[in-house]
C-alpha cells in the first residue's frame, strides 16, 4: 500500500517521442512544445496519462480489520471510526456496555490487589495492621455519561423517591463531595428563606402603614 500510495496515488503523465526532451520542465503553467515526429517513417509523438491507482482496496481491508477488532474485543466502533455526529448519552451507554462490563470485571480482579497494597502502605505510614478486607478501592465510573444525561438520571432518581445524597452516591461522588454539596444546598435554602422573610416583613410593614 505504501508503494502504491507513493508512486500511483496521483495521475502520471507520459511522453513517447524520439525528440529531445531535455529542455522540458515539469512545472505549473509550463507549455511543452513537442514535435510530432522527426522523420516521416518514425512513430509519431504520443502524450498520455496513467490514471491514479484505486487505494480503496487497501482502505477497505483496513476497515474490515478494524471492524473485526471491534467485534472480537467488544470495543465500540466509534473508537475506530469518526462519527458524523455526537451520539446521545443513552446511545453512548448502550454502545459502551460490553466495554464497561470488561472494565468492571478488571476492577473486580484488581480490587484485592489494591487492597493489599493499601494495607501495606498504611502499615508503613504507621496506622497499624489494617486488614485488606477493611479497605475498599474506589474506582472512577467506567461509563461515559454526558453531563446532560447525568443530570436527567439524577432528576429521575430524586423523583422516584431517592434522597439527593443517595443519588449523588450512585453517581460515584465521594463522601466529602456529597457533604459539601449538601452543606451548600442547606446554605442556599437558608439564604432563600432569609430573603423571603425579609420581603414578607417589608410587605407587612407597608400594609400596616397604609392602614394607619
CSV table of C-alpha atoms in Angstrom, one decimal:
chain,number,residue,atom,x,y,z
A,1,UNK,CA,0.0,0.0,0.0
A,2,UNK,CA,2.8,2.4,0.8
A,3,UNK,CA,4.5,1.8,-2.5
A,4,UNK,CA,1.2,2.3,-4.4
A,5,UNK,CA,0.4,5.4,-2.4
A,6,UNK,CA,3.9,6.8,-3.1
A,7,UNK,CA,4.0,6.2,-6.9
A,8,UNK,CA,0.4,5.7,-8.0
A,9,UNK,CA,-1.8,7.8,-5.8
A,10,UNK,CA,-1.9,10.6,-8.4
A,11,UNK,CA,-2.2,10.6,-12.2
A,12,UNK,CA,1.1,10.3,-14.1
A,13,UNK,CA,1.8,11.9,-17.5
A,14,UNK,CA,4.0,10.1,-20.1
A,15,UNK,CA,5.5,11.1,-23.4
A,16,UNK,CA,6.6,8.7,-26.2
A,17,UNK,CA,8.8,10.5,-28.7
A,18,UNK,CA,12.2,10.4,-30.4
A,19,UNK,CA,12.6,14.1,-30.0
A,20,UNK,CA,15.0,15.6,-27.4
A,21,UNK,CA,13.0,16.3,-24.2
A,22,UNK,CA,15.9,17.6,-22.1
A,23,UNK,CA,14.7,21.1,-22.2
A,24,UNK,CA,11.2,20.2,-21.0
A,25,UNK,CA,10.3,21.4,-17.5
A,26,UNK,CA,7.7,19.9,-15.2
A,27,UNK,CA,6.2,23.0,-13.6
A,28,UNK,CA,2.8,24.7,-13.3
A,29,UNK,CA,1.7,26.8,-16.3
A,30,UNK,CA,4.5,25.3,-18.3
A,31,UNK,CA,3.7,24.8,-22.0
A,32,UNK,CA,5.6,22.0,-23.7
A,33,UNK,CA,6.4,22.2,-27.4
A,34,UNK,CA,7.0,18.7,-28.7
A,35,UNK,CA,7.4,17.9,-32.4
A,36,UNK,CA,5.0,15.3,-33.8
A,37,UNK,CA,7.9,13.3,-35.4
A,38,UNK,CA,11.4,13.9,-36.5
A,39,UNK,CA,11.1,11.8,-39.7
A,40,UNK,CA,8.1,10.6,-41.6
A,41,UNK,CA,9.0,6.9,-41.1
A,42,UNK,CA,9.2,7.2,-37.3
A,43,UNK,CA,6.4,6.6,-34.9
A,44,UNK,CA,4.6,9.8,-34.0
A,45,UNK,CA,4.8,11.5,-30.7
A,46,UNK,CA,2.2,10.5,-28.2
A,47,UNK,CA,1.3,12.0,-24.9
A,48,UNK,CA,-1.0,10.3,-22.3
A,49,UNK,CA,-1.9,9.9,-18.7
A,50,UNK,CA,-1.6,6.9,-16.4
A,51,UNK,CA,-4.6,7.0,-14.1
A,52,UNK,CA,-4.1,7.0,-10.3
A,53,UNK,CA,-4.4,3.7,-8.6
A,54,UNK,CA,-7.5,2.9,-6.6
A,55,UNK,CA,-6.4,2.8,-2.9
A,56,UNK,CA,-9.9,1.7,-1.7
A,57,UNK,CA,-8.7,-1.9,-1.9
A,58,UNK,CA,-6.3,-1.2,0.9
A,59,UNK,CA,-8.5,1.2,2.9
A,60,UNK,CA,-11.4,-1.3,2.8
A,61,UNK,CA,-9.2,-4.0,4.1
A,62,UNK,CA,-8.1,-1.8,6.9
A,63,UNK,CA,-11.7,-1.0,7.7
A,64,UNK,CA,-12.5,-4.7,7.8
A,65,UNK,CA,-9.7,-5.4,10.2
A,66,UNK,CA,-10.8,-2.6,12.4
A,67,UNK,CA,-14.3,-3.9,12.4
A,68,UNK,CA,-13.1,-7.4,13.3
A,69,UNK,CA,-11.1,-6.0,16.2
A,70,UNK,CA,-14.1,-4.1,17.4
A,71,UNK,CA,-16.3,-7.2,17.3
A,72,UNK,CA,-13.7,-9.5,18.9
A,73,UNK,CA,-12.7,-7.1,21.7
A,74,UNK,CA,-16.2,-5.7,22.1
A,75,UNK,CA,-14.8,-2.2,21.6
A,76,UNK,CA,-17.3,0.4,20.4
A,77,UNK,CA,-16.8,1.2,16.7
A,78,UNK,CA,-16.8,5.0,17.3
A,79,UNK,CA,-13.3,4.5,18.9
A,80,UNK,CA,-12.1,3.4,15.4
A,81,UNK,CA,-14.2,5.5,13.1
A,82,UNK,CA,-15.1,9.1,13.2
A,83,UNK,CA,-18.8,9.6,13.7
A,84,UNK,CA,-20.8,12.2,11.8
A,85,UNK,CA,-22.5,13.4,14.9
A,86,UNK,CA,-22.0,13.0,18.7
A,87,UNK,CA,-24.1,10.1,20.0
A,88,UNK,CA,-26.6,10.8,22.7
A,89,UNK,CA,-25.9,9.8,26.3
A,90,UNK,CA,-28.2,6.8,26.1
A,91,UNK,CA,-26.7,5.6,22.9
A,92,UNK,CA,-23.2,6.1,24.3
A,93,UNK,CA,-24.1,4.0,27.3
A,94,UNK,CA,-25.6,1.3,25.2
A,95,UNK,CA,-22.7,1.1,22.7
A,96,UNK,CA,-20.1,1.0,25.5
A,97,UNK,CA,-22.0,-1.5,27.7
A,98,UNK,CA,-19.8,-4.5,26.6
A,99,UNK,CA,-16.6,-2.5,27.2
A,100,UNK,CA,-17.8,-1.2,30.5
A,101,UNK,CA,-18.6,-4.8,31.6
A,102,UNK,CA,-15.0,-5.8,30.8
A,103,UNK,CA,-13.7,-2.8,32.7
A,104,UNK,CA,-15.8,-3.6,35.8
A,105,UNK,CA,-14.6,-7.2,35.6
A,106,UNK,CA,-11.0,-6.0,35.5
A,107,UNK,CA,-11.7,-3.8,38.5
A,108,UNK,CA,-13.0,-6.7,40.5
A,109,UNK,CA,-9.9,-8.7,39.7
A,110,UNK,CA,-7.7,-5.8,40.8
A,111,UNK,CA,-9.7,-4.9,43.9
A,112,UNK,CA,-7.9,-7.4,46.3
A,113,UNK,CA,-4.5,-6.4,44.9
A,114,UNK,CA,-5.0,-2.7,45.5
A,115,UNK,CA,-6.5,-3.6,49.0
A,116,UNK,CA,-3.3,-5.4,49.8
A,117,UNK,CA,-1.2,-2.5,48.6
A,118,UNK,CA,-3.3,-0.1,50.6
A,119,UNK,CA,-2.9,-2.2,53.8
A,120,UNK,CA,0.8,-2.3,53.3
A,121,UNK,CA,1.1,1.5,52.7
A,122,UNK,CA,-1.0,2.1,55.8
A,123,UNK,CA,1.4,-0.1,57.8
A,124,UNK,CA,4.4,1.8,56.5
A,125,UNK,CA,2.7,5.1,57.4
A,126,UNK,CA,2.2,4.0,61.0
A,127,UNK,CA,-1.5,3.3,61.0
A,128,UNK,CA,-1.1,-0.2,62.4
A,129,UNK,CA,-2.1,-3.5,60.9
A,130,UNK,CA,-5.1,-2.8,58.8
A,131,UNK,CA,-6.8,-5.8,57.2
A,132,UNK,CA,-7.1,-5.7,53.4
A,133,UNK,CA,-10.8,-6.7,53.9
A,134,UNK,CA,-11.5,-3.4,55.6
A,135,UNK,CA,-10.2,-1.4,52.6
A,136,UNK,CA,-12.4,-0.7,49.6
A,137,UNK,CA,-10.7,0.6,46.4
A,138,UNK,CA,-12.6,3.4,44.8
A,139,UNK,CA,-12.7,3.5,41.0
A,140,UNK,CA,-13.8,6.2,38.6
A,141,UNK,CA,-17.1,5.4,36.8
A,142,UNK,CA,-16.4,3.3,33.7
A,143,UNK,CA,-19.4,4.6,31.8
A,144,UNK,CA,-19.1,7.6,29.6
A,145,UNK,CA,-22.0,9.7,30.7
A,146,UNK,CA,-22.6,13.2,29.3
A,147,UNK,CA,-23.4,15.9,31.8
A,148,UNK,CA,-26.9,16.4,30.5
A,149,UNK,CA,-27.7,12.7,30.7
A,150,UNK,CA,-26.3,12.5,34.2
A,151,UNK,CA,-28.5,15.5,35.3
A,152,UNK,CA,-31.5,13.8,33.8
A,153,UNK,CA,-30.7,10.5,35.6
A,154,UNK,CA,-30.2,12.4,38.9
A,155,UNK,CA,-33.6,14.2,38.4
A,156,UNK,CA,-35.4,10.9,37.7
A,157,UNK,CA,-33.8,9.2,40.7
A,158,UNK,CA,-34.9,12.1,43.0
A,159,UNK,CA,-38.4,12.0,41.5
A,160,UNK,CA,-38.6,8.3,42.2
A,161,UNK,CA,-38.1,9.0,45.9
A,162,UNK,CA,-34.3,8.7,46.4
A,163,UNK,CA,-32.6,11.3,48.6
A,164,UNK,CA,-30.2,13.7,46.9
A,165,UNK,CA,-27.3,12.2,48.8
A,166,UNK,CA,-28.2,8.7,47.7
A,167,UNK,CA,-28.4,9.8,44.0
A,168,UNK,CA,-25.0,11.5,44.3
A,169,UNK,CA,-23.5,8.4,45.8
A,170,UNK,CA,-24.9,6.3,42.9
A,171,UNK,CA,-23.0,8.7,40.6
A,172,UNK,CA,-19.8,7.9,42.3
A,173,UNK,CA,-19.4,11.1,44.3
A,174,UNK,CA,-17.1,10.8,47.3
A,175,UNK,CA,-18.3,11.4,50.9
A,176,UNK,CA,-16.6,14.8,51.1
A,177,UNK,CA,-18.1,15.9,47.8
A,178,UNK,CA,-21.6,14.8,48.9
A,179,UNK,CA,-21.1,16.6,52.3
A,180,UNK,CA,-20.0,19.8,50.5
A,181,UNK,CA,-23.0,19.7,48.1
A,182,UNK,CA,-25.5,19.2,50.9
A,183,UNK,CA,-23.9,22.0,53.0
A,184,UNK,CA,-24.1,24.4,50.1
A,185,UNK,CA,-27.7,23.3,49.4
A,186,UNK,CA,-28.7,24.0,53.0
A,187,UNK,CA,-26.9,27.3,53.0
A,188,UNK,CA,-28.7,28.3,49.8
A,189,UNK,CA,-32.0,27.3,51.4
A,190,UNK,CA,-31.3,29.4,54.4
A,191,UNK,CA,-30.4,32.4,52.2
A,192,UNK,CA,-33.6,32.0,50.2
A,193,UNK,CA,-35.6,31.7,53.5
A,194,UNK,CA,-34.0,34.9,54.8
A,195,UNK,CA,-34.8,36.8,51.6
A,196,UNK,CA,-38.4,35.6,51.6
A,197,UNK,CA,-38.8,36.5,55.3
A,198,UNK,CA,-37.4,40.0,54.6
A,199,UNK,CA,-39.7,40.5,51.7
A,200,UNK,CA,-42.7,39.3,53.8
A,201,UNK,CA,-41.8,41.7,56.7
A,202,UNK,CA,-41.5,44.6,54.3
A,203,UNK,CA,-44.9,43.9,52.9
A,204,UNK,CA,-46.4,43.6,56.3
A,205,UNK,CA,-44.8,46.9,57.4
A,206,UNK,CA,-46.0,48.7,54.3
A,207,UNK,CA,-49.5,47.3,54.7
A,208,UNK,CA,-49.6,48.4,58.4
A,209,UNK,CA,-48.5,51.9,57.5
A,210,UNK,CA,-51.2,52.2,54.8
A,211,UNK,CA,-53.9,51.1,57.2
A,212,UNK,CA,-53.0,53.7,59.9
